[in-house]
Short mmCIF file of C-alpha atoms and ligand atoms in Angstrom, two decimals:
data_model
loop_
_atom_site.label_atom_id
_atom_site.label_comp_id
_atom_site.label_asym_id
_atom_site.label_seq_id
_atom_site.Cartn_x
_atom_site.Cartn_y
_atom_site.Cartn_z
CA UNK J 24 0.00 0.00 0.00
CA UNK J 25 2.94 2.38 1.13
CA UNK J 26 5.24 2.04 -2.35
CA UNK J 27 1.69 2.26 -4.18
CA UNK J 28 0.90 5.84 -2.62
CA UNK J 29 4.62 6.31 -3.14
CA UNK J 30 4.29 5.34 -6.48
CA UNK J 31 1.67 7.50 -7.32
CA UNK J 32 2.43 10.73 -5.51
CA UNK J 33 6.17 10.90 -7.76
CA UNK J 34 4.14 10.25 -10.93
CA UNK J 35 1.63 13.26 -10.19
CA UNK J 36 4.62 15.41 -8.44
CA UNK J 37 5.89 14.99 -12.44
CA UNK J 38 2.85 15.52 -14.13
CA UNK J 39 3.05 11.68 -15.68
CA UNK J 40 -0.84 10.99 -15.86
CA UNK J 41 -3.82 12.66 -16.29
CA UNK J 42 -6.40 12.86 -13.29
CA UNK J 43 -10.09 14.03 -14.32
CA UNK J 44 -13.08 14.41 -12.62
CA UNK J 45 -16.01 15.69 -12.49
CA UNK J 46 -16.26 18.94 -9.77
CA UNK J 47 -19.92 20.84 -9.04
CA UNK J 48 -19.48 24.49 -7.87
CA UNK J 49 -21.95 25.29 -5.68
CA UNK J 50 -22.46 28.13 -3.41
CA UNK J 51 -24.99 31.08 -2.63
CA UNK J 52 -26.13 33.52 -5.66
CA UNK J 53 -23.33 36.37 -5.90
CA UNK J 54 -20.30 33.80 -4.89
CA UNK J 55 -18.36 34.19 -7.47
CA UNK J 56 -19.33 30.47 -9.40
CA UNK J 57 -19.99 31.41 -12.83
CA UNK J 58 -17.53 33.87 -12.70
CA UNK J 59 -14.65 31.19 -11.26
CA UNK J 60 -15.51 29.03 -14.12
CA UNK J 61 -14.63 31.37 -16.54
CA UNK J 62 -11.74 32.92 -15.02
CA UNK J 63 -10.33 28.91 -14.95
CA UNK J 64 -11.47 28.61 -18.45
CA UNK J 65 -10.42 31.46 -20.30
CA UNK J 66 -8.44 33.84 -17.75
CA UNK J 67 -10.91 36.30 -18.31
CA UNK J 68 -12.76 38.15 -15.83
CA UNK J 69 -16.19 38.80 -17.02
CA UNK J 70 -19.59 39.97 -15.86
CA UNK J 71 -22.28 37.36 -15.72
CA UNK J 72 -26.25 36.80 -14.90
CA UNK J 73 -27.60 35.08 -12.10
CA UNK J 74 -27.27 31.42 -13.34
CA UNK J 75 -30.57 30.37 -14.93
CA UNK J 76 -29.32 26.87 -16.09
CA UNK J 77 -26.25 25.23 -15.08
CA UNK J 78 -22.90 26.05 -16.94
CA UNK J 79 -20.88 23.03 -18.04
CA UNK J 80 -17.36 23.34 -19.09
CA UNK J 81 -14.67 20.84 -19.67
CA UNK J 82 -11.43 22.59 -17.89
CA UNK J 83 -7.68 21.36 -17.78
CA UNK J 84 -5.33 22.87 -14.83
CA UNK J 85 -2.30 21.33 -15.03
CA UNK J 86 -2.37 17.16 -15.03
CA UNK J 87 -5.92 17.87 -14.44
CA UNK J 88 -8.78 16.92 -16.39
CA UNK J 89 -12.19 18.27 -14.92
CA UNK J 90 -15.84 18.71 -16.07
CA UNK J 91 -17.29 21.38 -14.31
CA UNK J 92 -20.89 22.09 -13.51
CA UNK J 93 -21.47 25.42 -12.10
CA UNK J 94 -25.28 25.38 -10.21
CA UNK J 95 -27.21 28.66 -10.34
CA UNK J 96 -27.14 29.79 -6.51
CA UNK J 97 -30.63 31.48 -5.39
CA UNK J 98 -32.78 29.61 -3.10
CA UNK J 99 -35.14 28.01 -6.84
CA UNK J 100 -32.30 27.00 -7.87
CA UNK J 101 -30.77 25.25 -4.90
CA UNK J 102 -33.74 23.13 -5.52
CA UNK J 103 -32.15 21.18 -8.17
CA UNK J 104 -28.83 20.92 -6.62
CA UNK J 105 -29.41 17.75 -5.42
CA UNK J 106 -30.42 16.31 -8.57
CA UNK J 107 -26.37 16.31 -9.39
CA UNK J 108 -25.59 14.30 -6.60
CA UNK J 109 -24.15 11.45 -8.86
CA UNK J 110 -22.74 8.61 -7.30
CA UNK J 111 -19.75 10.30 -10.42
CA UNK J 112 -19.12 13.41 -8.30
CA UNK J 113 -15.57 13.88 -7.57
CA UNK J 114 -15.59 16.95 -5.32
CA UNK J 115 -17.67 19.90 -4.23
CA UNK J 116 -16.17 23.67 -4.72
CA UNK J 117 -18.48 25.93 -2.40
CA UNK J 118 -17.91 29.16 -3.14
CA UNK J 119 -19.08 31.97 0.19
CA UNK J 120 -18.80 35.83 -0.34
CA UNK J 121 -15.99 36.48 2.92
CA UNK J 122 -16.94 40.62 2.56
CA UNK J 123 -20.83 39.58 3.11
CA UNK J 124 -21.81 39.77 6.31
CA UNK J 125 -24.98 39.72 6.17
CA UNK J 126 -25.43 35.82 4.47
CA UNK J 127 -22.62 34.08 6.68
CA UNK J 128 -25.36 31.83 8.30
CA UNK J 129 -27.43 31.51 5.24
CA UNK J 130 -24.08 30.15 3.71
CA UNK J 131 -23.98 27.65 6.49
CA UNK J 132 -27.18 26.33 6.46
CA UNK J 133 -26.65 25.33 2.67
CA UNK J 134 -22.64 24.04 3.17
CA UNK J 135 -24.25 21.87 6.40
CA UNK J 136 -27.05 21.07 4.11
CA UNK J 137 -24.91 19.12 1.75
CA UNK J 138 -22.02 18.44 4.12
CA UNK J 139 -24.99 16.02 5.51
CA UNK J 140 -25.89 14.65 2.21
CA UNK J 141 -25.94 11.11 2.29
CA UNK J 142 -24.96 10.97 -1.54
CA UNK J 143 -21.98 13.55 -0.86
CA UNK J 144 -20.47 11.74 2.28
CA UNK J 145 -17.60 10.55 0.30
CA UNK J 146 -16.83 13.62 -1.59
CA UNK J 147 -13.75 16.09 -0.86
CA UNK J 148 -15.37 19.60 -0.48
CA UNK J 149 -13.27 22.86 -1.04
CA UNK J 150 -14.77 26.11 0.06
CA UNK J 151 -13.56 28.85 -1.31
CA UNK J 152 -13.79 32.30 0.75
CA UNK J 153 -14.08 34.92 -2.01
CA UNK J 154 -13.66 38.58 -2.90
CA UNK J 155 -10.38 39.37 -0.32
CA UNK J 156 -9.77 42.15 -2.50
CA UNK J 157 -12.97 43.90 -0.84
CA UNK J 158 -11.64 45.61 2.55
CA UNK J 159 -14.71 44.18 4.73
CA UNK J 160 -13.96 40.93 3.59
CA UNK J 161 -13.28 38.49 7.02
CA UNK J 162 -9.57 36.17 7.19
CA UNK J 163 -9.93 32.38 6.85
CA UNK J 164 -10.72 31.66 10.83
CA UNK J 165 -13.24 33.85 11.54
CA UNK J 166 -15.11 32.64 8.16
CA UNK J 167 -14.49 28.86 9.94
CA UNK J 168 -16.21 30.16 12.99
CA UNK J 169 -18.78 32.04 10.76
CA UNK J 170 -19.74 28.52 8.74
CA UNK J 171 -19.33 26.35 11.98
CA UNK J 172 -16.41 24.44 10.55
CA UNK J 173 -14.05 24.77 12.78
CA UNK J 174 -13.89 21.38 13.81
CA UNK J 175 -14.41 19.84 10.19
CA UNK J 176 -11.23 20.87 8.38
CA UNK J 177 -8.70 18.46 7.79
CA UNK J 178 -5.70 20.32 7.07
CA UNK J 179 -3.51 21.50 4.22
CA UNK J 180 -1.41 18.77 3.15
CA UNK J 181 -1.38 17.29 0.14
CA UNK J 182 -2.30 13.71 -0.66
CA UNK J 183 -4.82 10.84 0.44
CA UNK J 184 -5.21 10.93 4.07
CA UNK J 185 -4.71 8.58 6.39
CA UNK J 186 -6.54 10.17 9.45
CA UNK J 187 -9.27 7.59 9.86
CA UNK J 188 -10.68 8.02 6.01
CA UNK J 189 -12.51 11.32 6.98
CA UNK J 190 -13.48 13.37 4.22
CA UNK J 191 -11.31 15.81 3.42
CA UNK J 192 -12.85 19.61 3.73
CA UNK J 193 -10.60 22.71 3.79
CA UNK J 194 -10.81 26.38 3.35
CA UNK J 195 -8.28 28.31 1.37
CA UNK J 196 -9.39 32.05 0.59
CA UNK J 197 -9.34 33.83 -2.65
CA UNK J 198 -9.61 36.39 -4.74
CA UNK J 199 -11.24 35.45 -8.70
CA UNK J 200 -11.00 39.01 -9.73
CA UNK J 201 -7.10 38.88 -8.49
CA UNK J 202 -6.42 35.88 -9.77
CA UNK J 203 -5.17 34.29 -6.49
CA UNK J 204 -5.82 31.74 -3.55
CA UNK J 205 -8.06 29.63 -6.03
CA UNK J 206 -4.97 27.92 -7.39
CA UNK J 207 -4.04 26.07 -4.19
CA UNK J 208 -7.10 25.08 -3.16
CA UNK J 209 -7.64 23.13 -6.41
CA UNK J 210 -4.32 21.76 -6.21
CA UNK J 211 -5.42 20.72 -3.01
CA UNK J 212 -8.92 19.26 -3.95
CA UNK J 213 -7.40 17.15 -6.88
CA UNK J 214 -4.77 15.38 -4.82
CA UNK J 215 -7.81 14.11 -2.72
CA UNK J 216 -9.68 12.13 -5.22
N1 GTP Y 25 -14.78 42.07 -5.59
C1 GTP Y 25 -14.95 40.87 -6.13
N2 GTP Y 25 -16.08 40.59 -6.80
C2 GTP Y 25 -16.21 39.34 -7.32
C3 GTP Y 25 -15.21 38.35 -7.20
N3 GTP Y 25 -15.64 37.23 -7.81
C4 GTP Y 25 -16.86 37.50 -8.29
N4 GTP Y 25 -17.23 38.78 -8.01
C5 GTP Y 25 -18.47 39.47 -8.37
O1 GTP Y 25 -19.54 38.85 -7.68
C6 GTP Y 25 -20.73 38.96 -8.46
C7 GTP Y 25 -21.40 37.61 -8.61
O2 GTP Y 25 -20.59 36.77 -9.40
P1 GTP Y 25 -21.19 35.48 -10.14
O3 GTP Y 25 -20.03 34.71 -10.64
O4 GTP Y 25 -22.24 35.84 -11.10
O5 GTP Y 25 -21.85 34.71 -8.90
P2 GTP Y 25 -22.59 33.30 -8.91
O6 GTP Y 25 -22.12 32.60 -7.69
O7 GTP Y 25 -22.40 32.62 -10.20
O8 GTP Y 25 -24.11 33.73 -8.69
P3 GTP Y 25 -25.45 32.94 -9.18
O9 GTP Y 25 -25.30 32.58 -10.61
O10 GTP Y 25 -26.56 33.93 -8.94
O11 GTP Y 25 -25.57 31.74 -8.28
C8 GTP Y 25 -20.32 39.59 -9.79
O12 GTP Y 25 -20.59 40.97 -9.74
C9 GTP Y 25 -18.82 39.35 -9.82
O13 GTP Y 25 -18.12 40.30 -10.60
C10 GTP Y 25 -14.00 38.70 -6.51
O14 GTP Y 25 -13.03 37.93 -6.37
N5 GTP Y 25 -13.94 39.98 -6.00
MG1 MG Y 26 -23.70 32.03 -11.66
#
C-alpha cells in the first residue's frame, strides 16, 4: 500500500498521468461560481447573470482533467442541486462571499445542508472564501467560525489521508477578480480524489 501511494504521488509530483473528474461548484447567488468558471477557463474576468441553467465546461489545470458544472445559486435553484448528486461526483467547490456579512449563516445552512448529504459523504469539499480584495472581507478563521467548521477541516497537506478516512474539507481564501488563492485550493482538492 505504502510504495503504491509512493508510487503515485512521484508520478503526479511529475505531471506523468492525467487525473479528471467531475467537480460541481456550488455556493450562494453572488459567490463568485460562474464567474470562477470562466476565469479557470479562459483567464478572463467577465460579468455574468444570475445562473438560470447550469454552466458546463470541460477545464484542464495542469495534469488535471475536470468537467465542471457550475449550479445557479438562489434559493429556486438550490432546488435542483441535489439532482447532481451522482454517485460520479468527484468533489464539491463551495464558493461563500468572505466581505458579506450579512449571508454568513445563510451560507452555512446550505454548506451543512450538503455536508450532511448522504450521496456527498464521500466527496472532498473545497470552500472557497471569495472577494479578499474587498476591505470588509473576514480572514480564513473567523469565516471557519462564521460557517461552523471549525472542527471539520482536515488540514492542508497534500495527498490521500490517512486520518481515519474522513473526508477531506478545507478552506483556502481567494480572490477570482485577483487571480489568487483559487490555485491552491484546487491543487489541493485534486490530490484528494
Ligand atoms: N470584488 C470581487 N467581486 C467578485 C469576485 N468574484 C466574483 N465577483 C463578483 O460577484 C458577483 C457575482 O458573481 P457570479 O459569478 O455571477 O456569482 P454566482 O455565484 O455565479 O451567482 P449565481 O449565478 O446567482 O448563483 C459579480 O458581480 C462578480 O463580478 C472577486 O473575487 N472579488
Ligand atoms: Mg452564476
Amino acid at each position: 500500500m505504502f510504495l503504491f501511494d509512493w508510487f503515485w504521488s512521484i508520478l503526479s509530483a511529475l505531471g506523468l498521468y492525467q487525473k479528471s473528474g467531475k467537480i460541481l461548484f456550488l455556493g450562494l447567488d453572488n459567490a463568485g461560481k460562474t464567474t470562477l468558471l470562466h476565469m479557470l477557463k479562459s483567464e478572463k474576468l467577465g460579468t455574468y447573470s444570475p445562473t438560470q441553467h447550469p454552466n458546463v465546461e470541460e477545464l484542464t489545470m495542469g495534469n488535471m482533467n475536470f468537467k465542471t458544472i457550475d449550479l445557479g445559486g438562489h434559493v429556486l435553484a438550490r432546488r435542483l442541486w441535489k439532482d447532481y448528486f451522482t454517485s460520479d461526483v468527484s468533489a464539491v467547490v463551495f464558493l461563500v462571499d468572505s466581505a458579506d456579512n450579512g449571508r454568513f449563516e445563510e451560507a452555512s445552512k446550505e454548506l451543512h445542508g450538503l455536508l450532511g448529504y448522504e450521496d456527498l459523504q464521500k466527496v472532498p469539499f473545497l470552500i472557497l472564501g471569495n472577494k479578499i480584495d474587498k476591505p470588509q472581507a473576514i480572514g480564513e478563521q473567523q469565516l471557519a467560525y462564521y460557517l461552523k467548521v471549525d472542527g471539520l477541516l482536515t488540514g492542508k497537506q497534500h495527498g490521500i489521508d490517512k486520518d481515519g478516512g474522513r473526508r477531506p474539507v478545507e478552506i483556502f481564501m481567494c480572490s477570482i477578480v485577483n487571480q489568487m488563492g483559487y490555485g491552491e485550493g484546487f491543487q489541493w482538492l485534486s490530490s484528494k480524489f
